[in-house]
Amino acid sequence: MAKEWEPKEEHQAVIARSIEFISDELAELQEALRCPNSFIVEIANRVVSEYKTNQVIIRRDEE
């Protein structure tokens, strides 16, 4: 089995910004919909599932 990929130290800032951005977007969606946390988790899982089923990098411009 190949070793799992690990981000380099210089990637940490972009990772942190991305996590903050995604969290803010989900919070904004929840506020707009007035929905429970469980629905937001379902939405997040839909996004994550694309990355679990495909072992390649998904690029929106290629879809």
PDB file of C-alpha atoms in Angstrom:
ATOM      1  CA  MET A   1       0.000   0.000   0.000  1.00  0.00           C
ATOM      2  CA  ALA A   2       1.294   3.442  -0.908  1.00  0.00           C
ATOM      3  CA  LYS A   3       2.011   5.899   1.870  1.00  0.00           C
ATOM      4  CA  GLU A   4      -0.811   8.362   2.474  1.00  0.00           C
ATOM      5  CA  TRP A   5      -0.236  11.862   1.145  1.00  0.00           C
ATOM      6  CA  GLU A   6       0.644  14.460   3.741  1.00  0.00           C
ATOM      7  CA  PRO A   7       0.570  18.238   3.255  1.00  0.00           C
ATOM      8  CA  LYS A   8       3.788  20.182   3.485  1.00  0.00           C
ATOM      9  CA  GLU A   9       4.258  22.889   6.075  1.00  0.00           C
ATOM     10  CA  GLU A  10       3.752  25.587   3.427  1.00  0.00           C
ATOM     11  CA  HIS A  11       0.290  24.146   2.694  1.00  0.00           C
ATOM     12  CA  GLN A  12      -0.972  24.736   6.237  1.00  0.00           C
ATOM     13  CA  ALA A  13      -2.123  28.331   5.621  1.00  0.00           C
ATOM     14  CA  VAL A  14      -4.213  27.475   2.557  1.00  0.00           C
ATOM     15  CA  ILE A  15      -5.674  24.480   4.367  1.00  0.00           C
ATOM     16  CA  ALA A  16      -6.666  26.637   7.339  1.00  0.00           C
ATOM     17  CA  ARG A  17      -8.231  29.272   5.038  1.00  0.00           C
ATOM     18  CA  SER A  18     -10.140  26.612   3.140  1.00  0.00           C
ATOM     19  CA  ILE A  19     -11.508  25.056   6.315  1.00  0.00           C
ATOM     20  CA  GLU A  20     -12.585  28.481   7.557  1.00  0.00           C
ATOM     21  CA  PHE A  21     -14.226  29.288   4.201  1.00  0.00           C
ATOM     22  CA  ILE A  22     -16.126  25.993   4.048  1.00  0.00           C
ATOM     23  CA  SER A  23     -17.256  26.360   7.663  1.00  0.00           C
ATOM     24  CA  ASP A  24     -18.454  29.915   7.015  1.00  0.00           C
ATOM     25  CA  GLU A  25     -20.369  28.815   3.917  1.00  0.00           C
ATOM     26  CA  LEU A  26     -22.077  25.986   5.792  1.00  0.00           C
ATOM     27  CA  ALA A  27     -22.976  28.341   8.644  1.00  0.00           C
ATOM     28  CA  GLU A  28     -24.407  30.836   6.133  1.00  0.00           C
ATOM     29  CA  LEU A  29     -26.433  28.069   4.476  1.00  0.00           C
ATOM     30  CA  GLN A  30     -27.764  26.929   7.831  1.00  0.00           C
ATOM     31  CA  GLU A  31     -28.742  30.469   8.749  1.00  0.00           C
ATOM     32  CA  ALA A  32     -30.512  30.999   5.424  1.00  0.00           C
ATOM     33  CA  LEU A  33     -32.405  27.715   5.633  1.00  0.00           C
ATOM     34  CA  ARG A  34     -32.961  27.691   9.389  1.00  0.00           C
ATOM     35  CA  CYS A  35     -32.249  23.975   9.287  1.00  0.00           C
ATOM     36  CA  PRO A  36     -30.837  21.622  11.921  1.00  0.00           C
ATOM     37  CA  ASN A  37     -27.170  20.653  12.131  1.00  0.00           C
ATOM     38  CA  SER A  38     -28.027  17.199  10.803  1.00  0.00           C
ATOM     39  CA  PHE A  39     -29.066  18.668   7.429  1.00  0.00           C
ATOM     40  CA  ILE A  40     -25.801  20.618   7.171  1.00  0.00           C
ATOM     41  CA  VAL A  41     -23.922  17.393   7.898  1.00  0.00           C
ATOM     42  CA  GLU A  42     -25.855  15.707   5.063  1.00  0.00           C
ATOM     43  CA  ILE A  43     -24.806  18.504   2.695  1.00  0.00           C
ATOM     44  CA  ALA A  44     -21.174  18.255   3.790  1.00  0.00           C
ATOM     45  CA  ASN A  45     -21.279  14.473   3.349  1.00  0.00           C
ATOM     46  CA  ARG A  46     -22.495  14.889  -0.234  1.00  0.00           C
ATOM     47  CA  VAL A  47     -19.416  16.939  -0.994  1.00  0.00           C
ATOM     48  CA  VAL A  48     -17.104  14.556   0.846  1.00  0.00           C
ATOM     49  CA  SER A  49     -18.559  11.494  -0.867  1.00  0.00           C
ATOM     50  CA  GLU A  50     -17.254  12.690  -4.232  1.00  0.00           C
ATOM     51  CA  TYR A  51     -13.743  12.670  -2.826  1.00  0.00           C
ATOM     52  CA  LYS A  52     -14.162   9.266  -1.177  1.00  0.00           C
ATOM     53  CA  THR A  53     -15.325   7.513  -4.352  1.00  0.00           C
ATOM     54  CA  ASN A  54     -12.754   9.050  -6.692  1.00  0.00           C
ATOM     55  CA  GLN A  55      -9.071   8.560  -6.064  1.00  0.00           C
ATOM     56  CA  VAL A  56      -8.181  11.418  -8.375  1.00  0.00           C
ATOM     57  CA  ILE A  57      -8.310  15.144  -7.787  1.00  0.00           C
ATOM     58  CA  ILE A  58     -11.715  16.524  -8.685  1.00  0.00           C
ATOM     59  CA  ARG A  59     -11.648  19.806 -10.568  1.00  0.00           C
ATOM     60  CA  ARG A  60     -14.860  21.691 -11.062  1.00  0.00           C
ATOM     61  CA  ASP A  61     -13.815  22.967 -14.487  1.00  0.00           C
ATOM     62  CA  GLU A  62     -13.510  19.387 -15.767  1.00  0.00           C
ATOM     63  CA  GLU A  63     -17.038  18.340 -14.788  1.00  0.00           C
TER      64      GLU A  63
END
